[in-house]
mmCIF file of C-alpha atoms in Angstrom:
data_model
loop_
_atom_site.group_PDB
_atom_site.id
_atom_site.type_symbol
_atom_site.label_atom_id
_atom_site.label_comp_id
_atom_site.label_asym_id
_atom_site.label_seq_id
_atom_site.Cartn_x
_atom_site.Cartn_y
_atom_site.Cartn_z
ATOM 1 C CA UNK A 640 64.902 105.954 96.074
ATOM 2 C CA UNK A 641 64.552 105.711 92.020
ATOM 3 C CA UNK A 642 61.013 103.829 92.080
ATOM 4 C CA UNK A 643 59.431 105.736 95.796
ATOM 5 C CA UNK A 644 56.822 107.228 93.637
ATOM 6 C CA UNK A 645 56.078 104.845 91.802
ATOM 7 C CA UNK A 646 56.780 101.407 93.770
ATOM 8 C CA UNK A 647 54.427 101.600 96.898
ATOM 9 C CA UNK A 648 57.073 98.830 98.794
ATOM 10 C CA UNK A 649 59.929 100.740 98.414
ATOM 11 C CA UNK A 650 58.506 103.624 99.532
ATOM 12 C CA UNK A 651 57.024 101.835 102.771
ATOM 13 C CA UNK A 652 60.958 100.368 103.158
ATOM 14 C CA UNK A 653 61.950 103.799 103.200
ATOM 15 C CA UNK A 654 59.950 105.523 105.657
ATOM 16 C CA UNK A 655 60.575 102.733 107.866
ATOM 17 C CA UNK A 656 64.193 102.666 107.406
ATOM 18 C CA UNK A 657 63.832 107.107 108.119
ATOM 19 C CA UNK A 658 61.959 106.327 111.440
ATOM 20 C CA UNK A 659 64.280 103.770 112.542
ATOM 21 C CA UNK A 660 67.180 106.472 112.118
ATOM 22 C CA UNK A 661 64.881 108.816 114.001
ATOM 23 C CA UNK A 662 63.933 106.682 116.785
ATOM 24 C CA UNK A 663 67.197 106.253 117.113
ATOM 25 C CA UNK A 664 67.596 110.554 117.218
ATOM 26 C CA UNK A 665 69.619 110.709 114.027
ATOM 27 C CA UNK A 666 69.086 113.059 111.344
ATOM 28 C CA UNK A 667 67.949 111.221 108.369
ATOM 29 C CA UNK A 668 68.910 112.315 104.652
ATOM 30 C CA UNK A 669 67.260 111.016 101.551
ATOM 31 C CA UNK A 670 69.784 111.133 98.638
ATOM 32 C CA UNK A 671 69.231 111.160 95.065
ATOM 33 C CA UNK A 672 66.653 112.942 94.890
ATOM 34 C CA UNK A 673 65.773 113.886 91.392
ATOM 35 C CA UNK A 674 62.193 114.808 90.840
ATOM 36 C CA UNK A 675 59.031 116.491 92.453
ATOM 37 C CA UNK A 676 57.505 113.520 92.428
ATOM 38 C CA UNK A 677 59.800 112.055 94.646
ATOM 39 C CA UNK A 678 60.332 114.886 96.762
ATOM 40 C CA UNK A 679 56.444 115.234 97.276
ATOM 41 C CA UNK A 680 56.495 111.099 98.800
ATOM 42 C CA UNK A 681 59.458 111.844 100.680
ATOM 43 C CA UNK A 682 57.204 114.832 102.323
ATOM 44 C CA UNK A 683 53.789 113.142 102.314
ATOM 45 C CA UNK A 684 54.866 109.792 103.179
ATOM 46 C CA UNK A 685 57.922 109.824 105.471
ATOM 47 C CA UNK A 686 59.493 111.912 108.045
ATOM 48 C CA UNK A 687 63.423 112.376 105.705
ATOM 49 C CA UNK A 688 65.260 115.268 107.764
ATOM 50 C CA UNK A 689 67.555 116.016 104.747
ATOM 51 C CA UNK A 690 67.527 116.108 101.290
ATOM 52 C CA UNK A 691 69.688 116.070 98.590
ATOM 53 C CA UNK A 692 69.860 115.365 95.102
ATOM 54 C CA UNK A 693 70.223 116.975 91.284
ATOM 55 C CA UNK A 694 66.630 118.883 92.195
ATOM 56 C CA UNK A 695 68.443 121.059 93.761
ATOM 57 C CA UNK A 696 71.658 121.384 92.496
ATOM 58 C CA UNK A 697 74.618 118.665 91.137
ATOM 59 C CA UNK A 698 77.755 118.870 92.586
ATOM 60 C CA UNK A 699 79.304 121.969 91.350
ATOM 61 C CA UNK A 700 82.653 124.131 91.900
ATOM 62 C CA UNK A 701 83.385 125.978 94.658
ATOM 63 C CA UNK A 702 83.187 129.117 92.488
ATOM 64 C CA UNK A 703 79.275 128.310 91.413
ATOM 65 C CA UNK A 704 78.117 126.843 94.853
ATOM 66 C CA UNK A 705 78.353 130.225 96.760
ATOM 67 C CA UNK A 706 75.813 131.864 94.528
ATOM 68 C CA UNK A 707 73.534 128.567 94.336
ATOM 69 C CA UNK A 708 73.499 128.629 98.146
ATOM 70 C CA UNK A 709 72.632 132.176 97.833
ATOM 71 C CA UNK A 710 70.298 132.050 95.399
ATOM 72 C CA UNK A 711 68.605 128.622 97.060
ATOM 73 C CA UNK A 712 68.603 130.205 100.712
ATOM 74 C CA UNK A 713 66.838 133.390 99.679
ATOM 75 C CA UNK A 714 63.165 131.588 98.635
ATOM 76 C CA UNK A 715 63.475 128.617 101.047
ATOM 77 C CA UNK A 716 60.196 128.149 100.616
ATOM 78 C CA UNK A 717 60.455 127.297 97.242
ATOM 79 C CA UNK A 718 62.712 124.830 97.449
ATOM 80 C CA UNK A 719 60.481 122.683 99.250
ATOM 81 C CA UNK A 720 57.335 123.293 98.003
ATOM 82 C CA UNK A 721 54.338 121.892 100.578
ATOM 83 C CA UNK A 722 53.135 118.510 98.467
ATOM 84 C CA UNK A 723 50.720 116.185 99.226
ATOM 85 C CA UNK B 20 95.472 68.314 91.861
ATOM 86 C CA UNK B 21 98.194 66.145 90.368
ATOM 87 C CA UNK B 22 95.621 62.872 90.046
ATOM 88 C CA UNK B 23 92.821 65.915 88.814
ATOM 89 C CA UNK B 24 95.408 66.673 85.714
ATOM 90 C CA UNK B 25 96.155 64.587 82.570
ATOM 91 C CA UNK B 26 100.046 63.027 82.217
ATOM 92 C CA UNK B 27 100.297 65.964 79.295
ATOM 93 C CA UNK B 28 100.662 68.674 82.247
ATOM 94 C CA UNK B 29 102.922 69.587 84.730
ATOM 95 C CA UNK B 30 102.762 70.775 87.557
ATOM 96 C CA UNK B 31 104.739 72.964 90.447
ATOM 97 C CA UNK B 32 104.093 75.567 93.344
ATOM 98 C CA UNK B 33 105.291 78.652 92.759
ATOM 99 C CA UNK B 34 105.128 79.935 96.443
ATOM 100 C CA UNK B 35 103.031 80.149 99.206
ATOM 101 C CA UNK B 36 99.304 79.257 97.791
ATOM 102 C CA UNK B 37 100.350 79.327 94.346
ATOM 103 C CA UNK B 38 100.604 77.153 91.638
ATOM 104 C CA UNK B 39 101.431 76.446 87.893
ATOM 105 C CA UNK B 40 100.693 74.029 85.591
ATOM 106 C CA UNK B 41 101.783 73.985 82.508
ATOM 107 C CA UNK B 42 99.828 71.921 79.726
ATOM 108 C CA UNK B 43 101.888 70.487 77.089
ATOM 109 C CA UNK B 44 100.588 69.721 73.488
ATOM 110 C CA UNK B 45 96.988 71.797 73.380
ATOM 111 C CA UNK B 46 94.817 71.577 70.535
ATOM 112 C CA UNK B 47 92.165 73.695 71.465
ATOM 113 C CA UNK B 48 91.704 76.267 74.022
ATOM 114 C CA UNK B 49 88.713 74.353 75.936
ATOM 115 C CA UNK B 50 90.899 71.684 76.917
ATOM 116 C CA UNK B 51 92.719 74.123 79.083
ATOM 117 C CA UNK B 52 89.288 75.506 80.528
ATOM 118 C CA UNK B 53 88.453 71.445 81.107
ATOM 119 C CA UNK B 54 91.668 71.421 83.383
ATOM 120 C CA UNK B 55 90.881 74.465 85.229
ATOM 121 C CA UNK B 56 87.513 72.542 85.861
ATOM 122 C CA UNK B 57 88.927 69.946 87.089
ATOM 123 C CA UNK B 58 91.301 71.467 89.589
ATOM 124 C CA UNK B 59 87.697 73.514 90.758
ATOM 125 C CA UNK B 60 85.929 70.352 90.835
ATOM 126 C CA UNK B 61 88.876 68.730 93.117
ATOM 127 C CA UNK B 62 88.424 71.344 95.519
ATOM 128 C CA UNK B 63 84.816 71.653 95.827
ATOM 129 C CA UNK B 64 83.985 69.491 98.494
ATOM 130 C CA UNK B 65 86.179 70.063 102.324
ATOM 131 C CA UNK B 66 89.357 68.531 102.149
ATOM 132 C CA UNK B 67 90.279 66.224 105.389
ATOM 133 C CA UNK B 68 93.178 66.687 107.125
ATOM 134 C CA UNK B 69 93.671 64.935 110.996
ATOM 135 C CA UNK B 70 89.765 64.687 111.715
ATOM 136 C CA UNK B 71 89.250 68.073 110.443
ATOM 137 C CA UNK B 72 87.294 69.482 106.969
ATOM 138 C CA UNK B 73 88.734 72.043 105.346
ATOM 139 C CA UNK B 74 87.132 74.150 102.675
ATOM 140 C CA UNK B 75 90.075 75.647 100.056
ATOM 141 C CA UNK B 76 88.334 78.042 97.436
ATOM 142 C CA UNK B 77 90.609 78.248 94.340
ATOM 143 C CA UNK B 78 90.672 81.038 91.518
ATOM 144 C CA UNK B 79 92.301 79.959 88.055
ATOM 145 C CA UNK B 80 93.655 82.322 85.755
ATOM 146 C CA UNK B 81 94.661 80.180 82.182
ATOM 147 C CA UNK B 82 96.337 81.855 79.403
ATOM 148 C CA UNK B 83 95.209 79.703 76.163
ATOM 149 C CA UNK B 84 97.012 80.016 72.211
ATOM 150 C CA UNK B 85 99.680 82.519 73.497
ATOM 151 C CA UNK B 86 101.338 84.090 70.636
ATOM 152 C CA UNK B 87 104.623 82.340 70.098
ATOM 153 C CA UNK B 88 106.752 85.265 70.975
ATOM 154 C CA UNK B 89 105.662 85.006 74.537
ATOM 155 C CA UNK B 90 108.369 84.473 76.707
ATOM 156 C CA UNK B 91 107.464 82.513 80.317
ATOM 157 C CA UNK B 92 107.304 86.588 82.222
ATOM 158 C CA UNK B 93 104.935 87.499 79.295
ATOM 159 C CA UNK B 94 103.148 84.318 80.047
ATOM 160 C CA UNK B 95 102.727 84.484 83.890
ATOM 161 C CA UNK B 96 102.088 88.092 83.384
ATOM 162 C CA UNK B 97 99.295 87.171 81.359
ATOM 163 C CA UNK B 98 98.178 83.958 83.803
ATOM 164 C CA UNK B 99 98.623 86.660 87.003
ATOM 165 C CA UNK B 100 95.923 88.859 85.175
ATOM 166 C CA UNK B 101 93.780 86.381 84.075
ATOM 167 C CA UNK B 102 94.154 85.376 88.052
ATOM 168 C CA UNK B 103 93.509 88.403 88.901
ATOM 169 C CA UNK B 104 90.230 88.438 87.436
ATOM 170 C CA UNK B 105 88.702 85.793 88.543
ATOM 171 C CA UNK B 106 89.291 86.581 91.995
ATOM 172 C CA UNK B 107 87.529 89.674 91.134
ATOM 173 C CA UNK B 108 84.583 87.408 89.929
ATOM 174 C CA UNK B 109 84.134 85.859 93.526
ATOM 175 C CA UNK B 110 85.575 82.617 95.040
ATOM 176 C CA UNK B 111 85.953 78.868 93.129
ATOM 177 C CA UNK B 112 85.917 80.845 89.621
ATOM 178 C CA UNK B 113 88.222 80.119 86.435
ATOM 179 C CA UNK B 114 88.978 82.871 84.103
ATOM 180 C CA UNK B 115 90.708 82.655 80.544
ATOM 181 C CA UNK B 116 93.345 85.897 79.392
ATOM 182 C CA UNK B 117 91.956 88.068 76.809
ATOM 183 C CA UNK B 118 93.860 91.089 75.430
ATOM 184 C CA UNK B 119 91.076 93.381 77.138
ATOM 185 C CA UNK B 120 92.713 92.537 80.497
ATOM 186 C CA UNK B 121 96.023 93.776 79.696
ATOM 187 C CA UNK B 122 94.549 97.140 78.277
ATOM 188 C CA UNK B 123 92.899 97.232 81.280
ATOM 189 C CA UNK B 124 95.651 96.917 83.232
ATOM 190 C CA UNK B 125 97.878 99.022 81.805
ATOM 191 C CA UNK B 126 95.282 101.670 81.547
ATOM 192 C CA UNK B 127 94.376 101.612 85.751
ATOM 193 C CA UNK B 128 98.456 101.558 85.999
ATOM 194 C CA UNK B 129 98.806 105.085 83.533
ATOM 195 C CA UNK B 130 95.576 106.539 85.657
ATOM 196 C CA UNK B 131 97.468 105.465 89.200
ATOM 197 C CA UNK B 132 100.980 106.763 88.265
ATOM 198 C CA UNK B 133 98.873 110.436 86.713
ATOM 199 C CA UNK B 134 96.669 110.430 89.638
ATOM 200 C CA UNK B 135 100.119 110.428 91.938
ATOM 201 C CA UNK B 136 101.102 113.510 89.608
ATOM 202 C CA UNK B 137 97.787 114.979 89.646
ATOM 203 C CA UNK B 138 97.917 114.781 93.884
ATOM 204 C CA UNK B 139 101.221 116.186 94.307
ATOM 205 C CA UNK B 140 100.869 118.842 91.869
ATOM 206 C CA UNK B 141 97.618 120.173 93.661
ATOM 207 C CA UNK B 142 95.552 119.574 90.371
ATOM 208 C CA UNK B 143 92.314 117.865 92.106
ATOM 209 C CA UNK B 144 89.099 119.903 92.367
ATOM 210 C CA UNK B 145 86.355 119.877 94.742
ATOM 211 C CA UNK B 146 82.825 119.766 94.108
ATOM 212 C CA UNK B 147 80.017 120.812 96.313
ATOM 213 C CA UNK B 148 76.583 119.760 96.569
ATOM 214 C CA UNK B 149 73.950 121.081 98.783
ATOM 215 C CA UNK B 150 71.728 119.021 101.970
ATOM 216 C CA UNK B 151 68.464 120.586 102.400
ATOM 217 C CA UNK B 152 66.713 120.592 105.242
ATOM 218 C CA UNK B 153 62.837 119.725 104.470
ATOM 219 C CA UNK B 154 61.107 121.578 107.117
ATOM 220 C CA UNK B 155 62.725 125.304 106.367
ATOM 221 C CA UNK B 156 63.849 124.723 102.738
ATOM 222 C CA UNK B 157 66.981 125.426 103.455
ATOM 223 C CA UNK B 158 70.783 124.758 102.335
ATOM 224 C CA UNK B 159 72.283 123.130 105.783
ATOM 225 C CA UNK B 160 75.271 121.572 104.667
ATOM 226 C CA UNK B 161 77.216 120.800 101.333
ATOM 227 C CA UNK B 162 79.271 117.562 100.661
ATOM 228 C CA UNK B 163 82.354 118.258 99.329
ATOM 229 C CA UNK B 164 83.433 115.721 96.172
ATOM 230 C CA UNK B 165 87.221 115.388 94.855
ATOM 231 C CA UNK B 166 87.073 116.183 91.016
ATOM 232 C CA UNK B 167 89.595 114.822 88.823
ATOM 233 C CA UNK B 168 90.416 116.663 84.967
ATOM 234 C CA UNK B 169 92.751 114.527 83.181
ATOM 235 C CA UNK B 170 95.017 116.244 81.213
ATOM 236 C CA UNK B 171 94.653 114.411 78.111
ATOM 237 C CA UNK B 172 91.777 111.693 79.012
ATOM 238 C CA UNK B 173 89.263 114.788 80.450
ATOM 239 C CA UNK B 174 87.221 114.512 83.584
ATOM 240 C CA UNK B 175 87.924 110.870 85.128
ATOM 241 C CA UNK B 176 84.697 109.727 87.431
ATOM 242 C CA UNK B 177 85.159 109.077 90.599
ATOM 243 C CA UNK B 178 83.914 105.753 90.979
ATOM 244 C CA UNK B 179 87.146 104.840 88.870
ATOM 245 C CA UNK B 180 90.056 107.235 90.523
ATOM 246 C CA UNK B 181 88.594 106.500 94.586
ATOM 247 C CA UNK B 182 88.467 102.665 94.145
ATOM 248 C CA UNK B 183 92.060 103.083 92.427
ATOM 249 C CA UNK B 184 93.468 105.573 95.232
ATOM 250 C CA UNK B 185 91.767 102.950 98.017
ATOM 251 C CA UNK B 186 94.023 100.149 96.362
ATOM 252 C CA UNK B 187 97.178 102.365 96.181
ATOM 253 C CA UNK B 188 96.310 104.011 99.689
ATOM 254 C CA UNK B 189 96.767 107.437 97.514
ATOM 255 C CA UNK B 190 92.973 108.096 99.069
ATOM 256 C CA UNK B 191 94.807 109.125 102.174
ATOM 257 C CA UNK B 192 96.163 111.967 100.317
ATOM 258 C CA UNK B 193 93.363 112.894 98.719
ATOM 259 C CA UNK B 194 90.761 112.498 101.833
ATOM 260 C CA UNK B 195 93.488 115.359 103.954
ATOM 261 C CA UNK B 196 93.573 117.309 100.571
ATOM 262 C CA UNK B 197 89.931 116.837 100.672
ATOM 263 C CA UNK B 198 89.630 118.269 104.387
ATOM 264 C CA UNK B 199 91.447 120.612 104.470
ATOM 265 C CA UNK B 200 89.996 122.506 101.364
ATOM 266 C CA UNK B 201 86.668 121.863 102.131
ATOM 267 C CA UNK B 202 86.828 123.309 105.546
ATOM 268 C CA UNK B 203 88.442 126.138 104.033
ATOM 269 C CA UNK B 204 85.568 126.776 101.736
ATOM 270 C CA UNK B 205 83.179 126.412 104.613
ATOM 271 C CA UNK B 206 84.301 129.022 105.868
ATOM 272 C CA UNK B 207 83.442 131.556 103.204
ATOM 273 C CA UNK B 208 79.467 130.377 103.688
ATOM 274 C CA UNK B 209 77.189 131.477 106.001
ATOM 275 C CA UNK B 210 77.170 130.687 109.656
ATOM 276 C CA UNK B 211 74.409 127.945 109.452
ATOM 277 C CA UNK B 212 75.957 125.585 106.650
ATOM 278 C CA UNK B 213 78.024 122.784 107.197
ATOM 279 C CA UNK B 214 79.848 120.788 104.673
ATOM 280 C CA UNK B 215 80.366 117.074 104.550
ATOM 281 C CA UNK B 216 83.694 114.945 103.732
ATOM 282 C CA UNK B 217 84.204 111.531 102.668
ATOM 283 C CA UNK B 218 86.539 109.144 104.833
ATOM 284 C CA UNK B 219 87.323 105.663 103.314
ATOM 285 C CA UNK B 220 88.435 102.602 105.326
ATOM 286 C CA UNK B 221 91.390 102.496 104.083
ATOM 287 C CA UNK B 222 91.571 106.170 105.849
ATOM 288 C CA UNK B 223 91.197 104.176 109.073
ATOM 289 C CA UNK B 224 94.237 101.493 108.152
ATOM 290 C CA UNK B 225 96.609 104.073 106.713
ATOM 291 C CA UNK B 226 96.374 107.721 107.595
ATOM 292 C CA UNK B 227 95.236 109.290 111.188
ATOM 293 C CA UNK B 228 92.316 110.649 110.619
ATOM 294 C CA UNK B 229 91.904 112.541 114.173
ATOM 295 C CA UNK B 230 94.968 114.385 113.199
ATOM 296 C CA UNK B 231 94.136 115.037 109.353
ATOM 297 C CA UNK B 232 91.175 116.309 110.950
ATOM 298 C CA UNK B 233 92.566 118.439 113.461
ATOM 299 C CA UNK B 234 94.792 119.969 110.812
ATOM 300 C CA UNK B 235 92.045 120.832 108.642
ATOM 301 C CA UNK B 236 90.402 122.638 111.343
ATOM 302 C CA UNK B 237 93.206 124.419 112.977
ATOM 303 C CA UNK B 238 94.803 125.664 109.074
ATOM 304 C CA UNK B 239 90.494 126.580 108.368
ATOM 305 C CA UNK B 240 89.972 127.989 111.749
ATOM 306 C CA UNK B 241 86.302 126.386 110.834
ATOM 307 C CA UNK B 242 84.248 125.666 114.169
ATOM 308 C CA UNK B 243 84.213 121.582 114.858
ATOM 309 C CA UNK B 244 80.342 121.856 114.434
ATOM 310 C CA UNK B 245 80.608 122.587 110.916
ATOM 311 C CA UNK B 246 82.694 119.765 109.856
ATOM 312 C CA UNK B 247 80.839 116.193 109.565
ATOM 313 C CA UNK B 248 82.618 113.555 108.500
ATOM 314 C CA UNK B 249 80.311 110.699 106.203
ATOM 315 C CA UNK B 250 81.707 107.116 106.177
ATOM 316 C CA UNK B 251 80.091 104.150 104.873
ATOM 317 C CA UNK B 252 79.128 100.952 106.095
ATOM 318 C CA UNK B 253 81.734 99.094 104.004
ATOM 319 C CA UNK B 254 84.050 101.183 105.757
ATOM 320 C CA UNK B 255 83.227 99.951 109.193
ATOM 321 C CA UNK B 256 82.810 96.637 108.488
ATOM 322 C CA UNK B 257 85.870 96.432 107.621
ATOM 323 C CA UNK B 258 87.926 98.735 110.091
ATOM 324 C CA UNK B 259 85.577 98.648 112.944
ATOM 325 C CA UNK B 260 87.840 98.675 115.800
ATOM 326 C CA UNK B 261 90.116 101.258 114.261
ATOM 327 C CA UNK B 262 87.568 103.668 113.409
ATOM 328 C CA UNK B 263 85.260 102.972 116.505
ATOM 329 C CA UNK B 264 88.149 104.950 118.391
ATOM 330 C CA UNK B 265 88.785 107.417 116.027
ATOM 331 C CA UNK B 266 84.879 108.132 115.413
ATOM 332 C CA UNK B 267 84.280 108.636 119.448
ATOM 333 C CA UNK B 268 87.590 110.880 119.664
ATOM 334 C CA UNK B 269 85.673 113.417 116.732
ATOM 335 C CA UNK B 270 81.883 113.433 118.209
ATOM 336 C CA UNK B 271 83.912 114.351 121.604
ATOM 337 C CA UNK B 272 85.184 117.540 119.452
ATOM 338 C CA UNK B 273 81.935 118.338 118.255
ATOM 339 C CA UNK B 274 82.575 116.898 114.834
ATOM 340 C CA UNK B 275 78.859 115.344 113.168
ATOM 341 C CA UNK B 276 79.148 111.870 111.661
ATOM 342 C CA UNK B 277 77.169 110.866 109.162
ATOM 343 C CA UNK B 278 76.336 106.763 107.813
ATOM 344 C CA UNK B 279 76.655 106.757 104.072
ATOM 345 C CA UNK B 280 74.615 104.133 102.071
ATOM 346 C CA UNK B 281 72.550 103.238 105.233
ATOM 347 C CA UNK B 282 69.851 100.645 104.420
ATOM 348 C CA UNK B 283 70.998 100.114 101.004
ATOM 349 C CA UNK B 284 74.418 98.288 101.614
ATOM 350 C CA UNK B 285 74.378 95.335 104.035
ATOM 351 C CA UNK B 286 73.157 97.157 106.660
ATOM 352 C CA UNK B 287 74.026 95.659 110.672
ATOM 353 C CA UNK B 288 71.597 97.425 112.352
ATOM 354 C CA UNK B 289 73.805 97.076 115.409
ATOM 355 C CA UNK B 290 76.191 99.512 114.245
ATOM 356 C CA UNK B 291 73.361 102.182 115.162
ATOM 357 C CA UNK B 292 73.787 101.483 118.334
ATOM 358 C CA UNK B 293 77.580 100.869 118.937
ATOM 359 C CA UNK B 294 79.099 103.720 117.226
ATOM 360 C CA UNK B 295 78.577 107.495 117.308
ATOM 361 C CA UNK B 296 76.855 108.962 114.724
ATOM 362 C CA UNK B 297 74.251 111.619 114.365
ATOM 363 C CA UNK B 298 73.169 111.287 111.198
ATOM 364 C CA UNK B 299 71.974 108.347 108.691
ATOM 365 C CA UNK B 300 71.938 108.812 105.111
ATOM 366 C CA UNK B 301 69.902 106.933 102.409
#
């Protein structure tokens, strides 16, 4: 996941590992996702269900994660901005 | 190993596979490392016994210059550690005591015997972080992480407490801590969000994990659908059988099961197939 935007193998092992879990009708989650850059090749290059990763939020308390999934949920679209 | 070893040592089994040798009249710390060598080197190539070869991997664990005030249970402390070590190192390794080991030790023994305070005493956090789903751009689930605040040492990661808790089988406490608490939070989000938990193997050998489960739904009243349970490849190499039934008995109740790590651990693609799971993470 670290080099995807950079590293044009590993980013061709990881769309094929994502449509093997989708052939295979699993839901497929990228994790560790910590940039746009990587979020655009996850979106332009591979079909990733799921995403996680410090872009959108590190693991916080149960007091803070309420608001963030308030706060996150009410401008989806900006969450995932359309790349590539 | 007796015609591997010099007249100046002796040596004895201590019980079942293990042995001691003790090395009389050392001048210099390398000569016990050349012994340890040697006993390697005697076991490197497949041993024959009635017509068949068989290959014995040996760990060494040496304690060189002990202080003199060392008493022989300081000293097979020390060689036990040392041991200890190289086994950690991988198979047909030698390792020599340094001081570090027995701060380390002592140090994962303080965190284990706090961390069995810190369980019982309810003093674990949780941690959320949010899945989101690439085609609306929205939060679907959370994964729920056990926190731990030391008292005195601060925040202690948890690659070092889960690896300890998976050794003491204090995990299974935490993982039906973990459940429970998470599917309580769960239930103050909104309808569409699920949250994720963490099962380790040694979940599978020691606790019951369908009924940890079932307890963290019925004290939540949180829908099965919302609870997905993430266990990693390790995790089913190791306990396959054990969690195979388990695993079917939770997609049967609507629970979602995810396959941490997939692609990037030693992935058997054939696990895809055999076991239940509706999700692959990676």
């Amino acid at each position: 996941m670290v080099d995807i935007a950079t590293n044009p193998r590993s980013r061709r092992l990881l769309a094929n590992v994502a449509r093997l879990g989708q052939d295979l009708d699993l839901t497929v989650v990228a994790e560790g996702i910590e940039t746009e850059e990587q979020l655009a090749v996850l979106q332009a290059h591979t079909g990733v269900d799921l995403v996680q990763g410090f872009l959108f939020g590190r693991p916080m308390a149960a007091s803070g994660i309420g608001a963030l999934i308030e706060q996150l949920n009410a401008a989806p679209a900006d969450n995932i901005r359309k790349h590539g | 190993m007796r015609d591997a070893l010099g007249p100046q040592c002796t040596l004895a089994r201590l019980g079942g596979d293990e042995f001691i040798i003790y090395r009389n009249q050392m001048n210099d710390p390398a000569e016990a490392e050349q012994d340890a060598d040697a006993i390697l080197q005697a076991f490197a190539q497949p041993i024959g016994l009635i017509e068949t070869a068989l290959s014995v991997n040996v760990s060494v664990g040496v304690v060189a210059n002990p202080p003199a005030a060392d008493d022989l249970d300081a000293l097979m402390a020390k060689a036990d550690l040392a041991l200890y070590a190289a086994k950690g190192e991988g198979k047909a390794r030698s390792q020599i005591f340094h001081a570090q080991m027995d701060v380390d030790y002592h140090y994962r023994q303080r965190l284990k015997a706090d961390l069995e305070k810190a369980i019982a005493e309810g003093a674990l956090t949780l941690a959320f972080q949010p899945l989101m789903d690439m085609a609306s751009g929205q939060v679907v689930c959370c994964e729920a992480l056990a926190r731990w605040d030391h008292p005195t040492l601060g925040p202690i990661s948890p690659t070092v407490f889960i690896p300890l808790a998976e050794e003491t089988g204090q995990i299974t406490d935490i993982t039906r801590w973990v459940l429970c608490a998470a599917a309580r939070q769960c239930r103050k989000w909104p309808e569409q969000i699920s949250v994720a938990v963490n099962i380790s193997a040694r979940d599978f050998r020691g606790g019951d994990v369908a009924q940890m489960v079932t307890d963290a739904l019925d004290s939540s009243g949180l829908a099965p659908h919302r609870l997905e349970i993430e266990v990693t490849e390790s995790a089913l190499i190791e306990e396959r059988d054990l969690a195979q039934a388990v695993l079917d008995m939770l997609v049967e109740r609507g629970i979602g099961i995810a396959l941490d790590d997939f692609g990037t651990g030693y992935s058997s693609l054939s696990y895809l197939q055999a076991l239940p799971f509706s999700k692959a993470q990676d």
